[in-house]
Tab-separated table of C-alpha atoms in Angstrom:
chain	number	residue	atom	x	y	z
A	1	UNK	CA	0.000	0.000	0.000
A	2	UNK	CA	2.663	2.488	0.691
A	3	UNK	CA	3.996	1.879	-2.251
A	4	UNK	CA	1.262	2.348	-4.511
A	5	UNK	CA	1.015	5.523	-6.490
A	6	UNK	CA	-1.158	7.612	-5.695
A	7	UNK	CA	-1.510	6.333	-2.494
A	8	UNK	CA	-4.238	4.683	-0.546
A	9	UNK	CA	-6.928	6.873	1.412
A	10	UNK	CA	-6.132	7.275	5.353
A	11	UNK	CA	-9.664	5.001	5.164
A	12	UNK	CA	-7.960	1.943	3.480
A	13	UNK	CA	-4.906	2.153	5.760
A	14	UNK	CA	-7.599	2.413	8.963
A	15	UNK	CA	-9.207	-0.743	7.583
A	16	UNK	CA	-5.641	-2.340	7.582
A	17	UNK	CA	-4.865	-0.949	11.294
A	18	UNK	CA	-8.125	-2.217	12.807
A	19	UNK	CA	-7.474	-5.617	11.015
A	20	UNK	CA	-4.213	-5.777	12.664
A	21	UNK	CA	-5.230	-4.319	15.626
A	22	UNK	CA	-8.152	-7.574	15.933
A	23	UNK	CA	-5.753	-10.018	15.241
A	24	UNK	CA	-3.359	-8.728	18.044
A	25	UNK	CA	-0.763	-7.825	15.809
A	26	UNK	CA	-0.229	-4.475	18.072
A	27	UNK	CA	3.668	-3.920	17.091
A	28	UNK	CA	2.487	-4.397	13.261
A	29	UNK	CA	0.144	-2.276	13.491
A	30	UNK	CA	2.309	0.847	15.325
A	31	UNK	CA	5.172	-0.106	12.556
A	32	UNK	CA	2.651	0.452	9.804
A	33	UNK	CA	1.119	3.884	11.832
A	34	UNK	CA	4.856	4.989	11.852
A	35	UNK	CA	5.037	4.565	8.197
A	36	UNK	CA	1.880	6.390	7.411
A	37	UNK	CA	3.084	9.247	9.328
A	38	UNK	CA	6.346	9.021	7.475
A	39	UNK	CA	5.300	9.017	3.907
A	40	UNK	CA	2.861	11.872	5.113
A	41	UNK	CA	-0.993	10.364	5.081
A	42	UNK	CA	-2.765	12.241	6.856
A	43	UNK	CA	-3.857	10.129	9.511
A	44	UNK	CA	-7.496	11.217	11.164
A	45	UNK	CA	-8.539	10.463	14.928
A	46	UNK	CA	-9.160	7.117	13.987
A	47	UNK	CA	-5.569	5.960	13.259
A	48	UNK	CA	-4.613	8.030	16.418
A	49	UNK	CA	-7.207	6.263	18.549
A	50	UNK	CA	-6.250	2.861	17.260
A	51	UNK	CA	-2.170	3.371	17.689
A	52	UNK	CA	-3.048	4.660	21.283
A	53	UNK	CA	-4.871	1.373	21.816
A	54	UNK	CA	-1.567	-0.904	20.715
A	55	UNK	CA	0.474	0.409	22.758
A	56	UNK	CA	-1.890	0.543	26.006
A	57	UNK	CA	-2.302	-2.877	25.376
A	58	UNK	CA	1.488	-3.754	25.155
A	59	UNK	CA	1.875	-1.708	28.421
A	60	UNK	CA	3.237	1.075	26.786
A	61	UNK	CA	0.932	3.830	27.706
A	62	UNK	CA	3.454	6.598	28.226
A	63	UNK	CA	3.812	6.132	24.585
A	64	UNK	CA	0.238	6.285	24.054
A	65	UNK	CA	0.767	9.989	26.320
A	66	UNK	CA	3.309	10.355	23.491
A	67	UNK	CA	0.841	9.977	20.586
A	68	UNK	CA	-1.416	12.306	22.631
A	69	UNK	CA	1.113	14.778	21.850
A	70	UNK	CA	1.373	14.315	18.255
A	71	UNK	CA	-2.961	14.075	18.206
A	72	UNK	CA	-2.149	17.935	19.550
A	73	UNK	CA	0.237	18.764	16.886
A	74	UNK	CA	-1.323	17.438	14.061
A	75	UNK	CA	-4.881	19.284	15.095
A	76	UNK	CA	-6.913	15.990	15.712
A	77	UNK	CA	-9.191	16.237	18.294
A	78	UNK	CA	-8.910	13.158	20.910
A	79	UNK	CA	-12.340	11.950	21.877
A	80	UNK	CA	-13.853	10.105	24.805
A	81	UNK	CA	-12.384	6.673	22.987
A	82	UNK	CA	-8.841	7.881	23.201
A	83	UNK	CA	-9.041	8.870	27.037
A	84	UNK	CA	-10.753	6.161	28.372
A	85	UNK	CA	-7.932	4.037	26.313
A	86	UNK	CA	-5.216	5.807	28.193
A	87	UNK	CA	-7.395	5.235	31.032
A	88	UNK	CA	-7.482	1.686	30.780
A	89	UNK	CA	-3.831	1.175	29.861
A	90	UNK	CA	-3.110	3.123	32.824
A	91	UNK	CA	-5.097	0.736	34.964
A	92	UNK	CA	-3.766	-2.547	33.003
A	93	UNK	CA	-0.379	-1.007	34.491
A	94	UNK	CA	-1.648	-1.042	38.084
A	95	UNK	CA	-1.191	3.090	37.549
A	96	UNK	CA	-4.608	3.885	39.545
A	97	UNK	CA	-3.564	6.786	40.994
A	98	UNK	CA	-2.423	8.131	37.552
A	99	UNK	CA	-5.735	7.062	36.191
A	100	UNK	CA	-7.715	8.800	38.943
A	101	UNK	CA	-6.025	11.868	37.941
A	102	UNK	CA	-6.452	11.948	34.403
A	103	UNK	CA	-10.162	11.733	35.179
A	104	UNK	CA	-10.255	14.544	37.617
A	105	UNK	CA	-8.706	16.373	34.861
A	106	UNK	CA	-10.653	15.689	32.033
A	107	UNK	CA	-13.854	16.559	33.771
A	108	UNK	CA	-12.985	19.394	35.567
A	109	UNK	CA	-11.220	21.005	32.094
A	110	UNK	CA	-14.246	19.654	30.350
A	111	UNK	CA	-12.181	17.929	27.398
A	112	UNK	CA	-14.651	15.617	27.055
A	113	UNK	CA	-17.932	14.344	28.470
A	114	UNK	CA	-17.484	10.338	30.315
A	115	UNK	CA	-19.523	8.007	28.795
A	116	UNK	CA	-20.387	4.641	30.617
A	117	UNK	CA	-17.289	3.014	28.962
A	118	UNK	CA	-15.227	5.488	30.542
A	119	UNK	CA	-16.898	5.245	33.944
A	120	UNK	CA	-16.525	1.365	33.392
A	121	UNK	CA	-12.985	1.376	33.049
A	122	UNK	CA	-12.670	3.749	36.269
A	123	UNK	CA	-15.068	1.699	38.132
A	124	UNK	CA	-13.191	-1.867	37.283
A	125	UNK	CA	-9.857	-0.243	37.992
A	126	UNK	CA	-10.641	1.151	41.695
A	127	UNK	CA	-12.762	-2.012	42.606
A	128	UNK	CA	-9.225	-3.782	41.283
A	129	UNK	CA	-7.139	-1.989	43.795
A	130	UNK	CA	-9.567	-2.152	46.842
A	131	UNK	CA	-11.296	1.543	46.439
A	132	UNK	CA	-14.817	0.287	46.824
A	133	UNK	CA	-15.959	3.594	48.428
A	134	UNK	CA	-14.137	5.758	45.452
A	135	UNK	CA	-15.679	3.645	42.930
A	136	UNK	CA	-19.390	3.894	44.505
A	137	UNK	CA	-19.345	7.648	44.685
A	138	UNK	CA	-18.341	7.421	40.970
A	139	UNK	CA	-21.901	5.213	40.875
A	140	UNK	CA	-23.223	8.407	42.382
A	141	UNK	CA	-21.237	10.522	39.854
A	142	UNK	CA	-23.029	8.810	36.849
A	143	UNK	CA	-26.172	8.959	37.871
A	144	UNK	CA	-25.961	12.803	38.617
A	145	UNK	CA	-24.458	13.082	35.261
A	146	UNK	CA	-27.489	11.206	33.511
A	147	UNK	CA	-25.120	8.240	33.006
A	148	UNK	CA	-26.711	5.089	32.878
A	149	UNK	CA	-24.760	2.411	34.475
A	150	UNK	CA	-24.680	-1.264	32.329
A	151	UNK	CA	-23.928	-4.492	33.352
A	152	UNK	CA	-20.234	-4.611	33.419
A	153	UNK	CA	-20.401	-1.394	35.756
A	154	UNK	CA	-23.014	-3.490	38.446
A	155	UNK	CA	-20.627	-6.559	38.062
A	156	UNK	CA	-17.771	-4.884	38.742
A	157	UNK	CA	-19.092	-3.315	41.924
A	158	UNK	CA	-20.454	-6.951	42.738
A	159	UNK	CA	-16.973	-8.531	42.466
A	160	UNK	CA	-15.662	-5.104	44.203
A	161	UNK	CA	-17.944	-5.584	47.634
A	162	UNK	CA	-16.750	-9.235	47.687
């Protein structure tokens, strides 16, 4: 593909990254995001989003934080997805505290709005560490927020009070 002339859309090359990306193929997948920033497509906040995801999931979130940066510098706007990705990468590190932060600041800067996936990922992380009371008051947080809770947040709280 990156050889073709002209080449590819960013689309085809997100198709590619996502296929990777399913198959676990996370280092493939950054290798071919590095390449598509080298030969210049312009990647959107779906290549971002997806990169961010490899490397949280090879425990390389500051490098995730890194591509954060570049997201910045390249005027794509991160979304809820690529937060609670760094959030959950942060937790898959055992980096609560870290995580707990980054919330705090993204919804007292209002850079984005949670969504239950977000809250989910908070919620599974502080029940994983023993913060049963943090992660109830987060219940509470939702609910003033108009969040609806789902099933994973209920069972996570279940497992949590065990």
């Amino acid at each position: 593909m990156i050889q073709r002339k002209p080449l590819p859309s960013v689309i085809r090359f997100n198709q590619l990254l996502s296929a990777l990306t399913k198959l676990n193929h996370f280092s493939s997948c950054l290798h071919l995001f590095k390449q598509m920033c080298v030969i210049g497509v312009p990647v959107s906040e779906y290549s971002m989003n997806i990169a961010i995801k490899c490397c949280c999931q090879m425990s390389r979130t500051n490098d995730g934080f890194a591509l954060l940066g570049c997201c910045f510098r390249r005027a794509v706007v991160p979304d809820v997805f690529t937060f609670s990705t760094l959030l959950d990468g942060l937790v898959l590190e055992d980096r609560i505290l870290e995580a707990e932060r980054l919330f705090k600041k993204l919804i007292k800067h209002k850079l984005c709005e949670p969504n239950v996936v977000m809250y989910s990922t908070m919620i599974k992380g502080l029940c994983k560490f023993g913060n049963n009371d943090i992660a109830i008051g987060l219940l509470r947080l939702m609910d003033e927020r108009g969040c609806e809770p789902n099933v994973v947040i209920y069972s996570s709280l279940m497992r949590c009070e065990q």
